[in-house]
Coordinates of C-alpha atoms in Angstrom, one line a residue:
X1171 CA 135.3 63.7 31.5
X1172 CA 132.2 62.3 32.0
X1173 CA 129.2 63.8 30.6
X1174 CA 125.2 62.9 30.6
X1175 CA 123.0 63.6 27.8
X1176 CA 119.3 63.8 28.7
X1177 CA 116.8 63.0 25.7
X1178 CA 113.3 63.1 25.6
X1179 CA 111.1 60.0 25.4
X1180 CA 107.9 61.9 24.3
X1181 CA 106.6 60.9 20.6
X1182 CA 103.3 62.7 20.2
X1183 CA 102.9 66.4 18.7
X1184 CA 99.9 67.5 20.9
X1185 CA 96.8 66.7 19.5
X1186 CA 97.8 67.0 16.1
X1187 CA 98.3 63.0 15.6
X1188 CA 101.6 63.6 14.3
X1189 CA 105.2 62.1 15.6
X1190 CA 107.7 64.2 17.8
X1191 CA 110.7 63.4 19.6
X1192 CA 114.4 64.7 20.2
X1193 CA 116.3 66.7 17.2
X1194 CA 118.9 64.1 15.5
X1195 CA 121.2 67.2 14.7
X1196 CA 121.2 68.2 18.7
X1197 CA 122.0 64.7 19.6
X1198 CA 124.5 63.6 17.0
X1199 CA 126.6 66.6 16.9
X1200 CA 127.5 67.4 20.4
X1201 CA 127.8 63.4 21.2
X1202 CA 130.5 63.7 18.3
X1203 CA 131.9 67.2 19.9
X1204 CA 132.2 65.4 23.6
X1205 CA 133.4 61.9 22.2
X1206 CA 136.3 63.5 19.9
X1207 CA 137.6 65.6 22.8
X1208 CA 137.9 61.9 24.8
X1209 CA 134.9 62.5 26.9
X1210 CA 133.1 59.4 28.4
X1211 CA 129.4 59.8 27.3
X1212 CA 126.0 58.6 28.9
X1213 CA 122.5 58.8 27.0
X1214 CA 119.5 58.5 29.2
X1215 CA 116.0 59.3 28.7
X1216 CA 112.7 59.2 31.4
X1217 CA 111.6 55.7 30.0
X1218 CA 115.1 54.6 29.0
X1219 CA 115.7 52.2 25.7
X1220 CA 115.2 54.0 22.2
X1221 CA 114.1 57.5 22.3
X1222 CA 111.9 59.0 19.6
X1223 CA 113.6 60.7 17.0
X1224 CA 111.5 63.7 15.6
X1225 CA 110.6 62.3 11.8
X1226 CA 111.4 66.0 10.5
X1227 CA 114.6 66.0 11.8
X1228 CA 115.0 63.0 9.6
X1229 CA 114.0 64.4 6.7
X1230 CA 116.7 64.6 3.6
X1231 CA 116.5 68.4 3.6
X1232 CA 118.0 68.3 7.3
X1233 CA 120.9 66.5 7.3
X1234 CA 124.0 67.2 8.8
X1235 CA 127.5 66.0 8.7
X1236 CA 127.2 64.7 12.2
X1237 CA 123.7 62.9 11.2
X1238 CA 125.7 61.3 8.2
X1239 CA 128.1 60.3 10.9
X1240 CA 125.7 58.9 13.3
X1241 CA 124.0 57.0 10.2
X1242 CA 127.0 54.9 9.7
X1243 CA 128.0 54.6 13.4
X1244 CA 126.2 51.2 14.5
X1245 CA 128.6 52.0 18.0
X1246 CA 126.4 55.4 18.5
X1247 CA 123.3 53.6 17.1
X1248 CA 123.5 50.8 19.9
X1249 CA 124.6 54.3 22.6
X1250 CA 121.2 55.7 21.4
X1251 CA 118.8 52.4 21.2
X1252 CA 119.9 51.6 24.5
X1253 CA 119.7 54.7 27.0
X1254 CA 119.5 54.3 30.6
X1255 CA 116.0 55.6 32.4
X1256 CA 116.8 59.3 33.7
X1257 CA 115.5 58.2 37.5
X1258 CA 118.2 55.8 37.8
X1259 CA 121.2 58.2 37.0
X1260 CA 123.2 60.4 39.3
X1261 CA 124.6 63.6 39.0
X1262 CA 127.8 62.3 41.1
X1263 CA 128.8 60.1 38.7
X1264 CA 129.4 63.1 35.7
X1265 CA 131.1 66.1 35.3
X1266 CA 127.8 68.1 33.4
X1267 CA 125.2 67.5 31.4
X1268 CA 123.5 68.6 28.6
X1269 CA 120.0 68.5 26.8
X1270 CA 119.4 68.0 23.5
X1271 CA 116.4 69.5 21.9
X1272 CA 113.5 68.5 19.8
X1273 CA 109.4 69.5 20.8
X1274 CA 109.9 66.3 22.9
X1275 CA 111.1 68.0 26.3
X1276 CA 108.4 70.2 26.1
X1277 CA 106.2 67.7 27.1
X1278 CA 108.0 65.2 29.5
X1279 CA 111.3 66.9 30.5
X1280 CA 110.1 70.6 31.2
X1281 CA 108.0 68.5 33.9
X1282 CA 109.8 65.5 35.0
X1283 CA 111.0 65.4 38.8
X1284 CA 113.9 63.2 38.3
X1285 CA 115.3 66.0 35.8
X1286 CA 114.0 68.6 37.3
X1287 CA 116.0 67.5 40.9
X1288 CA 118.8 66.3 38.6
X1289 CA 119.7 69.9 36.9
X1290 CA 119.0 70.9 40.4
X1291 CA 121.9 68.5 41.8
X1292 CA 124.6 69.2 39.1
X1293 CA 124.2 73.3 39.4
X1294 CA 124.7 72.8 43.1
X1295 CA 127.3 70.6 42.9
X1296 CA 129.4 73.4 41.2
X1297 CA 128.8 71.4 37.3
X1298 CA 128.1 72.7 34.5
X1299 CA 124.2 72.5 32.5
X1300 CA 123.6 72.8 28.8
X1301 CA 120.6 73.1 26.8
X1302 CA 120.3 73.6 23.3
X1303 CA 117.3 75.0 21.5
X1304 CA 113.8 73.7 22.6
X1305 CA 115.3 72.2 25.7
X1306 CA 116.2 75.5 27.7
X1307 CA 112.0 74.7 28.5
X1308 CA 113.4 71.8 30.8
X1309 CA 115.0 74.5 33.2
X1310 CA 111.1 76.0 34.3
X1311 CA 110.3 74.4 37.3
X1312 CA 114.5 74.5 38.0
X1313 CA 115.3 76.5 40.9
X1314 CA 118.5 77.5 42.6
X1315 CA 118.0 79.1 46.4
X1316 CA 114.6 79.5 45.9
X1317 CA 114.6 81.1 42.8
X1318 CA 114.0 80.1 39.0
X1319 CA 117.5 78.9 38.4
X1320 CA 117.5 81.1 35.0
X1321 CA 116.3 84.4 36.7
X1322 CA 119.0 87.3 36.1
X1323 CA 121.1 85.1 33.6
X1324 CA 121.5 85.4 30.2
X1325 CA 119.9 83.0 28.2
X1326 CA 118.7 82.0 24.8
X1327 CA 116.6 79.3 23.0
X1328 CA 114.2 78.6 19.9
X1329 CA 112.6 81.9 19.4
X1330 CA 109.1 82.7 18.8
X1331 CA 109.8 83.7 15.7
X1332 CA 111.2 80.1 14.6
X1333 CA 108.3 78.3 16.3
X1334 CA 106.0 80.4 14.1
X1335 CA 107.9 79.4 11.0
X1336 CA 107.3 76.0 11.7
X1337 CA 103.4 77.0 12.7
X1338 CA 103.8 75.0 15.8
X1339 CA 102.9 78.3 18.1
X1340 CA 99.7 77.0 19.1
X1341 CA 100.6 73.1 19.7
X1342 CA 103.3 73.3 22.0
X1343 CA 102.5 73.4 25.6
X1344 CA 104.7 76.7 25.9
X1345 CA 106.8 78.9 24.1
X1346 CA 110.5 78.5 25.4
X1347 CA 111.4 82.4 24.8
X1348 CA 108.4 83.7 26.5
X1349 CA 108.9 81.2 29.3
X1350 CA 112.7 81.9 29.8
X1351 CA 111.5 85.6 29.8
X1352 CA 108.7 85.1 32.6
X1353 CA 111.3 83.7 34.6
X1354 CA 113.5 86.5 34.6
X1355 CA 116.2 85.3 32.0
X1356 CA 118.0 87.9 30.4
X1357 CA 117.0 86.3 27.1
X1358 CA 119.0 86.8 23.8
X1359 CA 118.7 85.7 20.2
X1360 CA 120.7 86.2 16.8
X1361 CA 118.5 86.2 13.4
X1362 CA 116.3 82.7 13.1
X1363 CA 117.9 79.9 12.2
X1364 CA 121.6 81.3 12.9
X1365 CA 124.4 79.5 15.5
X1366 CA 124.0 81.4 18.6
X1367 CA 125.3 80.1 22.1
X1368 CA 125.3 82.0 25.6
X1369 CA 127.5 81.3 28.2
X1370 CA 126.2 82.6 31.8
X1371 CA 128.3 81.1 34.6
X1372 CA 127.7 77.4 34.8
X1373 CA 124.9 77.5 32.5
X1374 CA 125.1 77.2 28.7
X1375 CA 121.9 77.3 26.4
X1376 CA 122.0 77.7 22.7
X1377 CA 119.4 79.1 20.4
X1378 CA 118.2 76.4 17.5
X1379 CA 119.4 73.4 15.7
X1380 CA 122.3 75.3 13.8
X1381 CA 123.5 76.2 17.3
X1382 CA 124.2 72.5 18.5
X1383 CA 127.9 72.1 18.0
X1384 CA 128.5 75.6 19.6
X1385 CA 126.6 75.2 22.4
X1386 CA 128.6 71.8 23.1
X1387 CA 131.7 73.2 22.2
X1388 CA 130.9 76.1 25.3
X1389 CA 130.1 73.1 27.4
X1390 CA 133.7 71.6 26.9
X1391 CA 135.5 74.8 27.4
X1392 CA 134.0 75.4 31.0
X1393 CA 135.1 71.7 31.6
X1394 CA 138.7 72.2 30.4

């Protein structure tokens, strides 16, 4: 099994002067779910190299077992520091693609032509596409047979109420829940901060950071 993970290169939280990036748990937990199952994982980002970690995801209050493992794992740290440029990878080389969230993807990956093409190629080749938390927002311009990929599909992603809880509804370029509904997705959610993942055909989506492991496991199940 060969899995591509795609991380954001965007590190500015709108006009707040604060930093953002990808959410560390949403990379670390799925990465270990995949590698522990024997998958070969390649990590890419629009700019390549070290992608920005959202500093809030590394707060002492937000630590998880997967993050603790990552911090003691020089090999995985090296993988993360040397991501491939997204426009240099091909869907042909992989069996599935997984997008971790964090706020960063709403600015770069959601609009990135290389990312949009890549997802469309994976999906049209019959390969699974997975995204967790804010990352389902990267599907906003992705089409399948001329329609939005998410149209008519059961999907989830970071909820409006979760975005309100972190006080960023007026900062983000769009709200994931609203956008998935606008595109015709059959949006579902669990309680705020609860683990929740949905599989609809080849599309796997997870609601929030707590859903990162469940989303990764659902993708593995499809590949098996």
